mmCIF file of C-alpha atoms in Angstrom:
data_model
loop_
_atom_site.group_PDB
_atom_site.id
_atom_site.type_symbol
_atom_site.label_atom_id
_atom_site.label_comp_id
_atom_site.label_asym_id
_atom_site.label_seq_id
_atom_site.Cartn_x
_atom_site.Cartn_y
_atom_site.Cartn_z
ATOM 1 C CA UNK A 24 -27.883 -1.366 38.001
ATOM 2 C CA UNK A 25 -27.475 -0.219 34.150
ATOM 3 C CA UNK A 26 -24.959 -2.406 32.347
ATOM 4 C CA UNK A 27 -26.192 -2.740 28.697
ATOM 5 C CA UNK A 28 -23.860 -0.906 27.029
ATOM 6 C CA UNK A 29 -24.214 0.790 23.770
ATOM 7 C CA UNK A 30 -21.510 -1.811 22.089
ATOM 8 C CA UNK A 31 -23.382 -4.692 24.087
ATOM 9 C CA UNK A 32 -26.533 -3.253 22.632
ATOM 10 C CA UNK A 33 -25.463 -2.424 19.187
ATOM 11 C CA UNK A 34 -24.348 -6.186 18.691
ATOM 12 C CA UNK A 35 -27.731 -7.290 19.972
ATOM 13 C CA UNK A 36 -29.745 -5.087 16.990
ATOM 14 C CA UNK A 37 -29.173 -7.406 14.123
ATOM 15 C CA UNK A 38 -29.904 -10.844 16.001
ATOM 16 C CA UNK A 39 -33.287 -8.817 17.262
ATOM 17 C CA UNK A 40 -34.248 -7.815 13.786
ATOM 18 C CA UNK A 41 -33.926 -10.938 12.213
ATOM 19 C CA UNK A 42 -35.836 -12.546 15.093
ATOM 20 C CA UNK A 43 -38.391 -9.748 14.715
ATOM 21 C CA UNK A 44 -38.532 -11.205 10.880
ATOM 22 C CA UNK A 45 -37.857 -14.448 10.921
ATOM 23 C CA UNK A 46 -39.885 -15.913 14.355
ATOM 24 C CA UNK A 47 -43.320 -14.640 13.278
ATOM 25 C CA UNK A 48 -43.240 -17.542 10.332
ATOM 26 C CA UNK A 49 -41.573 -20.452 12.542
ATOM 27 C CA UNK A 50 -44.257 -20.016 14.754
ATOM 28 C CA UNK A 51 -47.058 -19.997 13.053
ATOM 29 C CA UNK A 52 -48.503 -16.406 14.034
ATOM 30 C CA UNK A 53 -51.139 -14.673 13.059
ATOM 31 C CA UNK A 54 -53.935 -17.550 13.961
ATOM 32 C CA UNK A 55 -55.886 -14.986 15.851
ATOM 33 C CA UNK A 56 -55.159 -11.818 13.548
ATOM 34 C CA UNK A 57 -52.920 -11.800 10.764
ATOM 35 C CA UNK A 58 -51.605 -9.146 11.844
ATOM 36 C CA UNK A 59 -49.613 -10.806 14.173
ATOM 37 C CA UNK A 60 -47.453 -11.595 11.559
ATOM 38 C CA UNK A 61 -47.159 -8.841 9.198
ATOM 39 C CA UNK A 62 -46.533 -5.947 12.445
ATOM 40 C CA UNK A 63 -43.398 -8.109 13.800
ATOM 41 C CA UNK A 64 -41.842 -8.336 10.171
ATOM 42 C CA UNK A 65 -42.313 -4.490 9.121
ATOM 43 C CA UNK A 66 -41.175 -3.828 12.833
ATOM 44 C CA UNK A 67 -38.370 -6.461 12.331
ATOM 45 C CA UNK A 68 -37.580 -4.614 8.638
ATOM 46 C CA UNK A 69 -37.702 -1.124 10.329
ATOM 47 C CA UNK A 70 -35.581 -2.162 13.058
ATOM 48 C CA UNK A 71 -32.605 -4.047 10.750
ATOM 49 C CA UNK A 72 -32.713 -0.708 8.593
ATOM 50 C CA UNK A 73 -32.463 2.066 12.171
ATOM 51 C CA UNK A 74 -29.741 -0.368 13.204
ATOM 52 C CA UNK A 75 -28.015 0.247 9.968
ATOM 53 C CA UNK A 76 -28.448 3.559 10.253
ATOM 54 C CA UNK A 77 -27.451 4.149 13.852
ATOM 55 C CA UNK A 78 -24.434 5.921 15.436
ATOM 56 C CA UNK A 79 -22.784 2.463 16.616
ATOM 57 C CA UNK A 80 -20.169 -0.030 16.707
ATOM 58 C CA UNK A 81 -22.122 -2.033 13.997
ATOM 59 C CA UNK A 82 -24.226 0.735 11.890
ATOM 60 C CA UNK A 83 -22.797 0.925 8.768
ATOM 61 C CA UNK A 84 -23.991 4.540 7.824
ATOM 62 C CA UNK A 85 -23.691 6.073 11.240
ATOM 63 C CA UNK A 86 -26.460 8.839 10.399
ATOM 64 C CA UNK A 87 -28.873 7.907 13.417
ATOM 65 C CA UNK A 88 -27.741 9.172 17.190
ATOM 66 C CA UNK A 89 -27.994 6.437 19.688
ATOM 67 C CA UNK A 90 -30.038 8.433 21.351
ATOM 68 C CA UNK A 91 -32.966 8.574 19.321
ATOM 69 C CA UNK A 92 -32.230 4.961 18.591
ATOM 70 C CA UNK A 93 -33.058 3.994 22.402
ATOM 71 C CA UNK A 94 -36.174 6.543 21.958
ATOM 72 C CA UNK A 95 -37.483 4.056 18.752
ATOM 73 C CA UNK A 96 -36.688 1.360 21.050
ATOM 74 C CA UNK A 97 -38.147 2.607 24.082
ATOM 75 C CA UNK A 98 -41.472 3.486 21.238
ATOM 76 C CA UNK A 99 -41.720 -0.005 19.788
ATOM 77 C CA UNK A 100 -41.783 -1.796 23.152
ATOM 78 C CA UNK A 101 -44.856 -0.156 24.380
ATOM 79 C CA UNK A 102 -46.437 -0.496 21.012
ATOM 80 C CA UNK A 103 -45.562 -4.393 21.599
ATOM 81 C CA UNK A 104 -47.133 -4.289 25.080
ATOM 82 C CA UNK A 105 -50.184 -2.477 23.837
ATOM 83 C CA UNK A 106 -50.946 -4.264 20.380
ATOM 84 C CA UNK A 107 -52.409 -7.283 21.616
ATOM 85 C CA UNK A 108 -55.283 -5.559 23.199
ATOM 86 C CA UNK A 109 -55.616 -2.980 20.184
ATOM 87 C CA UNK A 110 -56.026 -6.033 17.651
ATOM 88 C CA UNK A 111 -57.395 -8.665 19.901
ATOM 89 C CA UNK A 112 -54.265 -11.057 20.048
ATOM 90 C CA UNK A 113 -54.848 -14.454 21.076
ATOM 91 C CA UNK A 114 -52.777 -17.050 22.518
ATOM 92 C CA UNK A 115 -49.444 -17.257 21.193
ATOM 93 C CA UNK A 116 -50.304 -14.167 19.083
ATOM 94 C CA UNK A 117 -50.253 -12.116 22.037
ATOM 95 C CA UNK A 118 -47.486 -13.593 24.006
ATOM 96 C CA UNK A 119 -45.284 -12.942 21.648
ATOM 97 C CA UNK A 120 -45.726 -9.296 21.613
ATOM 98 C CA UNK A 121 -46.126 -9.359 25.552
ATOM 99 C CA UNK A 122 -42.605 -10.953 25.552
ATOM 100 C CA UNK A 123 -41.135 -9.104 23.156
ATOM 101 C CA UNK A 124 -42.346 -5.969 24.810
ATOM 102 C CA UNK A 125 -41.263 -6.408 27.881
ATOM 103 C CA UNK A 126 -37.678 -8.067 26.816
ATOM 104 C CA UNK A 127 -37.004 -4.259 24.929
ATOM 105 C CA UNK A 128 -38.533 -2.474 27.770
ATOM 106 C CA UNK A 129 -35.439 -4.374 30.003
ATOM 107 C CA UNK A 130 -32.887 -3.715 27.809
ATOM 108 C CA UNK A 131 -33.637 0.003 27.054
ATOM 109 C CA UNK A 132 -34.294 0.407 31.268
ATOM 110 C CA UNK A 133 -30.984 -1.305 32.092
ATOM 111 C CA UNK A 134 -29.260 1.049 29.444
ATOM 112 C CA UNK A 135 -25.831 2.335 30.760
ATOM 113 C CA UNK A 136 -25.462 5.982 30.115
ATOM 114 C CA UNK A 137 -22.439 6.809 28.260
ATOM 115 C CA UNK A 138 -20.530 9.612 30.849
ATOM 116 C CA UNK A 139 -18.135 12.324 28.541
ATOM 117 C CA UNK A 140 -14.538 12.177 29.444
ATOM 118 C CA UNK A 141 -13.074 15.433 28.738
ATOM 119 C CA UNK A 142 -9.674 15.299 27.435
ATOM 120 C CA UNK A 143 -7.005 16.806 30.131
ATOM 121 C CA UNK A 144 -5.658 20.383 28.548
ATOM 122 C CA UNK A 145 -1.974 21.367 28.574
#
């Protein structure tokens, strides 16, 4: 049941990013480790620039393959899933991560694979 596509995903990377940058301060993180804040910016940062980079309806350089793109993704989400425990993540510290984790986790898993269509010859 894969049915993200890559344009679906691609217009999903720059709401994510700024999220990523944006959330950590309108909710206050970073109560039980500051880094709770400063991880989801430089990972919100990082992710605006690979988007911008990326082989995609919206990357603007096109340098990236999509490929590795889903591998980053695929990367940061258990990195999300595992920070809490590595930096002892409290409350809505943690949560955070755990969501965001898992909600990149479900995207990347439910990625439809792009199938090659070979031109007919002759």
């Amino acid at each position: 049941m894969s049915f993200i596509t890559k344009k679906i995903h691609a217009f999903l990377d720059y709401p994510v990013a700024i999220a990523l940058i944006t959330f950590p301060f309108l909710l206050g993180l970073g109560s039980s480790n500051p880094l709770a804040l400063y991880i989801s910016v430089a990972t919100g940062i990082a992710a605006l620039v690979l988007t911008i980079l990326t082989d995609h309806e919206t990357g603007v350089f096109r340098v990236i393959p999509y490929r590795f793109h889903l591998i980053v993704d695929f990367l940061v989400a258990v990195v999300f899933l595992l920070v809490p425990f590595i930096f002892a993540f409290k409350g809505l510290d943690a949560y955070f991560y755990w969501i965001n984790g898992a909600a990149v986790l479900f995207v990347v898993a439910l990625h439809k694979s792009e199938k090659k269509v070979l031109a007919p010859v002759g």
